[in-house]
Every structure is written in C-alpha cells, then in structure tokens.
Amino acid sequence: MSERTTRQQMTISDEVAIDIRNMNKWYGSFHVLRDIDLTVHRGERIVIAGPSGSGKSTLIRCINRLEEHQSGHIVVDGVELTNDIKNIDKVRSEVGMVFQHFNLFPHLTVLENCTLAPIWVRKIPRKQAEATARRFLEKVKIPEQADKYPGQLSGGQQQRVAIARSLCMQPKIMLFDEPTSALDPEMIKEVLDTMIELAEEGMTMICVTHEMGFAQAVANRVIFMDQGQIVEQNSPTEFFNNPKSERTKLFLSQILGH
Amino acid sequence: MSDTHAQTVPFVRDTMLPAASPPDRQSGAIRWLRENLFSGPVNTVLTILGALIIWFLVATFWDWFAHSVWNASSLSECREIIAATWGEGARGACFAVIRERWNQYVFGFYPPELYWRPTMTFGLLMVALAPVLFGASLTIRRVVLGITAIVTLAAMMWLGVPAGWLAFTAVVLAFGFLASERNIAWLLPFSIVYPLLGVWFLWGGTLWGPIFVLAGPVLGWLAWRLLGSRAPMLGVVVAALVTILFWLFLAGDAATDAQGLVPLAIEPVRSDRFGGFLLSLTIGVAGIALSLPLGIVLALARRSDMFLIKSLAVMFIEFIRGVPLIALLFVASLLLNYFLPPGTSFDIILRVIIMVTIFAAAYMAEVIRGGLAALPKGQYEAADALGLDYWKAQRLIVLPQALKISIPGIVSTFIGMFKDTTLVTFVGLYDPLKSMSDAVRANIAWKGIYWEPFIFVGAIFFLICFGMSRYSMYLERRLQRDHR
C-alpha cells in the first residue's frame, strides 16, 4: 500500500509536543476524564477513537483550554496550561483546531476568515497575511472561493476553509474534533484528502474521528477511550488486527461490522 | 416515470437536461385581487369590512381636510374664511397655525436671528453621520449629502446667516462630498469632533469650552501611554481619573482664561430657550448616540464571568427598567439639585440627556444580550481557539454578529426613546407635542386649536421614526450574508 510506505517515511522526532500527566476533569460531579497520561511527540499523528460520551472531544479541547482541567498537568510546546491568560493565548495561537461544525465566521468572507487571526494575533501586515491565506486556500483546493461568504459554500468546502484558517496561523499542532461527522458522504473524502496531505507534510496531529480508514492510512498511534479513560493505545496495525481489551474488540466489531 | 421500469426498459441518461427558466409568473390585477383579497369567504368578508372602515374614515375627515385654511392670523379668522367659502356650519382644518407658528414648533424660543445655527448644526450632523450610517453605499451618500447641502444652505440663507458662517457650512459640506467620493474615512475625524462642535453651535459661548472638554481625554490618553506598558489596569484607572479631575477642576477656569487671552465666542443661548423639535432632536440624537455604546458595555458586563461586574450590571439594568422614565426625569430636575453641592448648576438639558440615555441603555443592554445569546457557542470557541483575546473576540467576531441580530430591537428602542423625548414636558421643557402647543394656545388668537398642531407634530414624528425603521431594514438587507 502506498500510504504505508509514506508513513514509513514520515519522521517522528524525540521532541515532546504535548505532555499530559495525571489529568482529571469533572463536569459538576461527573468525572469525565480520569487519570489521563499522554505524551505526543513532534510529527506524531494520533487518532482517538471511542464510543460517544467517552471523553475524546473533551480531552482534545483541554489541550487548547477550551475546557479547563481540574487536576494534573498539561504542557503544550513547553508551556504549562494554568489560569494564566497569557499562557493560554500563547498556546492557542500555536495550536490549530478544526471543529465538527466548522465554526467559520459567517459575517466575514473566506479570505477574511483566514487572515483575521494572523493580522490581529500575529500582527502580520494585511498584504502578507492575504498572500499566506491564498496559498493555504490553494492547498486545500478552493482558491476560487476566497471572496465568497461561508454560507455560500458546501459543507466540505467550509471544512476545508476551516482547515486553511487554522493553517494560516502556522500552528505547530493541529487538533481535529470529528471533522467529518457533519458532512455528507460525498464530501468526507475531500476533507480526509486534505488531512492526509497535511499528515504527509509531518504536521503533529490529534484527530478525534470515526473514520477508521483514515486511522489505518495515516495514524502512527490509535488511542481507544471509554468512560473517560484511555483503554488501549497501539499502532494501527496492532490495534485493528489484534485488539487487546474486550471493550476495544466490542467497539471494533460494532464499528467495522457493517 | 412509473411506466419505465428497470426490468422493462433499461435506461441510461446520455445527455443531461439543460437548466430551464421557471414558468412565467402568472400576473395580472385580477389574479392578484383573487389571491390577496378574495381568496376565501373569510378573506372576502374581511376585505369588505376593511374597505368600509377606510371609507368611513375618509368620508368623516375628508371635508375637514379639504376645507383647510393655510392663511389666517387667528382661529376666529380661520372660521370666518371657512364659513364664507363653504357656507355656514361647514367644518375645516385651520393649518394656518402651523404657517404662523412653525418657528416655535421647530426652534422653541431660540432667538429668531440665530435660527440658522440649529439649521447648520442639523445639516452638519448629516455630514458627520455619513461615514457611520452610509459608509457602504456611494449612491445613498450622494442622495443624502446632496439633499442636505441644498436644503441646509437654502434654509440658512433664508434665515439670514452671516456670510462667514454660510461659507464655513458650504466648505464643510463640500469637504463631505469630496470625502464621500474619494475616501469616506476622511470624514471620521469630523464625526468624532462633531458632538462638541454641535454643542457649541447650539448653546454658543466660547469655543474654548469644548476645546478643553476635548483636552480631558487627551490628557487621560497621555497618562495611559506613560503608564500603560508597565501596569495596564492602573493605566486605565489613572487615565479616567485624570480626565474626570481635569473636567471638574481645571477645564472651566482654563476655558475662561483662554477666552480672556484669545476671544473665540459666539452669542450664548440658554437651555430654557430650547424647545420644539430642536429640543426633541437634541435629546434624541444625543441619547441614541450615547445609549448604544453604554448598552453594549452593560450587555457584555451582564454576561461577564466576573461576579462583581455582573452583579452591578444586573442591578443597574433591573433598577432602571423597573422605574418609569418620568420618575427619572423628576429626579433629574428636582432631586439632583439636593444632592449636588450648593451653587453647582448643572444644565437641565444635560441632566435630561443623562437620564434618557441610561434609561434607553438599560433596554438596549437587554436587546443586545438577546443577540449575544443567539450567537452559537461555536463562534466563541473558534475565536478562542485562534488565540484572540476577550476584547478582540468581542469586537471582531461576537459584536458584529450579535448587533446584526439585534438590529430590529435596537432600532425599536431608538424609536421608543425618541418618542419619549416628549415626556420632558413634565420637567418644564418645551417639547413639541404638549408644552409647545400649550404655549401657542396661550395666545388668544389660537386659543382652542388642538387637532391641527397634534396632526402636524405627529406627522413629523412619524416621518422621523419611519425613516429609522426603513434604515434598519436597509441595514439588515445589507448585512445579510447567506443565500445570496
């Protein structure tokens, strides 16, 4: 398989991009995340799978502090996430996030969506930000939509704009929160292709997704979560062909069985 | 298609059908009538009923309007003319009172030789508003500025303006046109200083007053620049303190001294000379311009995570909304004097503007809070995830969308507030509806005339409010971003 060979070529450095130690989170008295330990190296592509309500989304939303953790440590790119707003904004500007429902800004054009954060957060001159934005729109294959509003695009196009918008901040890490779950089947492929391309360039990625084909093609580690805990993590080959825990086996039989 | 089953005739489309235009809309007056007025028995009955009501109203009031007299010097003269023209016992409107006393309805007791000053102020208001209200459309700017220029200059000449001021107005209007054609942003500095200029034009006195009022925030800004890099919060507090202290203790004396050195004064006009639509518009425009930013701040404060700020905002909003405007106006006119140090005189129109502003701002805050709540959570998350801080996220992402959602409510609040300016009659100011009409009727010549002034004043209020309503619809259309 050609994807396999590409994956072999992709390098993972020893440098730690994200380090999560003993992290716990509660919603009220509900214990959503329990003793999470996770180290992500630069260049790693991690897929997080699991039944709904297992805390996958909450976990990656803790990485850029859209959710606050109550105990333990999260260190992103050498910066620990605490209540310090400066640190939070610093981490957020280094970590891109793609949402299930795109969350594009409907009152701005596609180009303005992509240049807003570079101009206002990175203080990049408008001309230069626009040039970068056009380059990334080219990369996600919709340069011709730059002057339209998000409401005029299809779901798949909107999600690709959302990816371009994140990339314009030149992030070191990309988080994907079920990026294809709200899309029509015909449009899933165009978004996955974009993500695969990104992975091949060596971007550090954490994807919450139900696309097991994508996991097999690009991930170098699959993490299975249930009830707020990491139940199993392994290379995709091992994970899919030789799952260890009963819960994983059940999940895989249900998700791959039809 | 049911006769082409897969098992009988295999079918593969080899050419795609070209797009066809939709069938012509069957139009025509008869079809329209049938669809809109007589589509069923209930609709038909309602149509006939409606037509009868309209007929009754027109039949009742038509002769009164048709027999109107526009040229008379008293109500009795009006009645004589009507009796002579249409026979004894005929009814007729006496709009001559408007012709006689229009100036009082428009300017109140403002000195007649200075009528050009409010006229100029109003004309220049349009120039100051152009970049704010009509920044997006060159055509609308051309129409608005064109009409403004012609009407303002003609009216000022008719009212007897000194040549210098006419030239000044013409230059500003011409600059407005130039900026509108080239780059509307050139007008923004004028829009910013306009409030002070407008106050000076209307009340007169020394120009040093407004200049030193403006100097307060400038000094505050300097203080903030000095401190801002080291302690941002302290910088803001010190800047506010410097501004307020300067206004309270230095600005007045400084203006007097500067006036002694370089006289720059026009004839002062006291607040009790204001009346009619001049008063309504002054209070209304100031209230509108001030209540929107205050309402935004209150709405954001009410949604804040900080307990103290949130509680203060809730208390303020609920207290102000729970009290009738008239009560606030009485506080402004009577009680405030008890609380202020003896000898301080604090202009009555300014006091009323403050009360009207906080009253409208409390409603505005709730309207805007509705818009903020209607925004999907994902918008806040996307802004956060991109690393935008709170104020940038509010300014660039949240408020543009929330305000757009709130436009109908905001404009409703504006319209309500503008009509509420007539309530200033209760604190002894000459609003156009009640006090001004009473003043006109106090003259024996117009004793007993009620309907005509009401209709005139009502018509002008309607025009202004309808204008605001149409503007809000234009704005909503312009800001529409989907399905285009």
XYZ file of C-alpha atoms in Angstrom, chain B residues 180-181 208 241 269 316 327 338 345 427:
10
model
C -17.707 60.710 0.104
C -16.448 60.442 -3.470
C -12.557 77.162 24.457
C -9.156 59.889 36.940
C -28.183 80.692 24.181
C -28.297 48.775 37.195
C -39.632 59.314 37.688
C -30.458 68.428 46.568
C -25.675 74.481 38.393
C -39.865 68.858 33.880
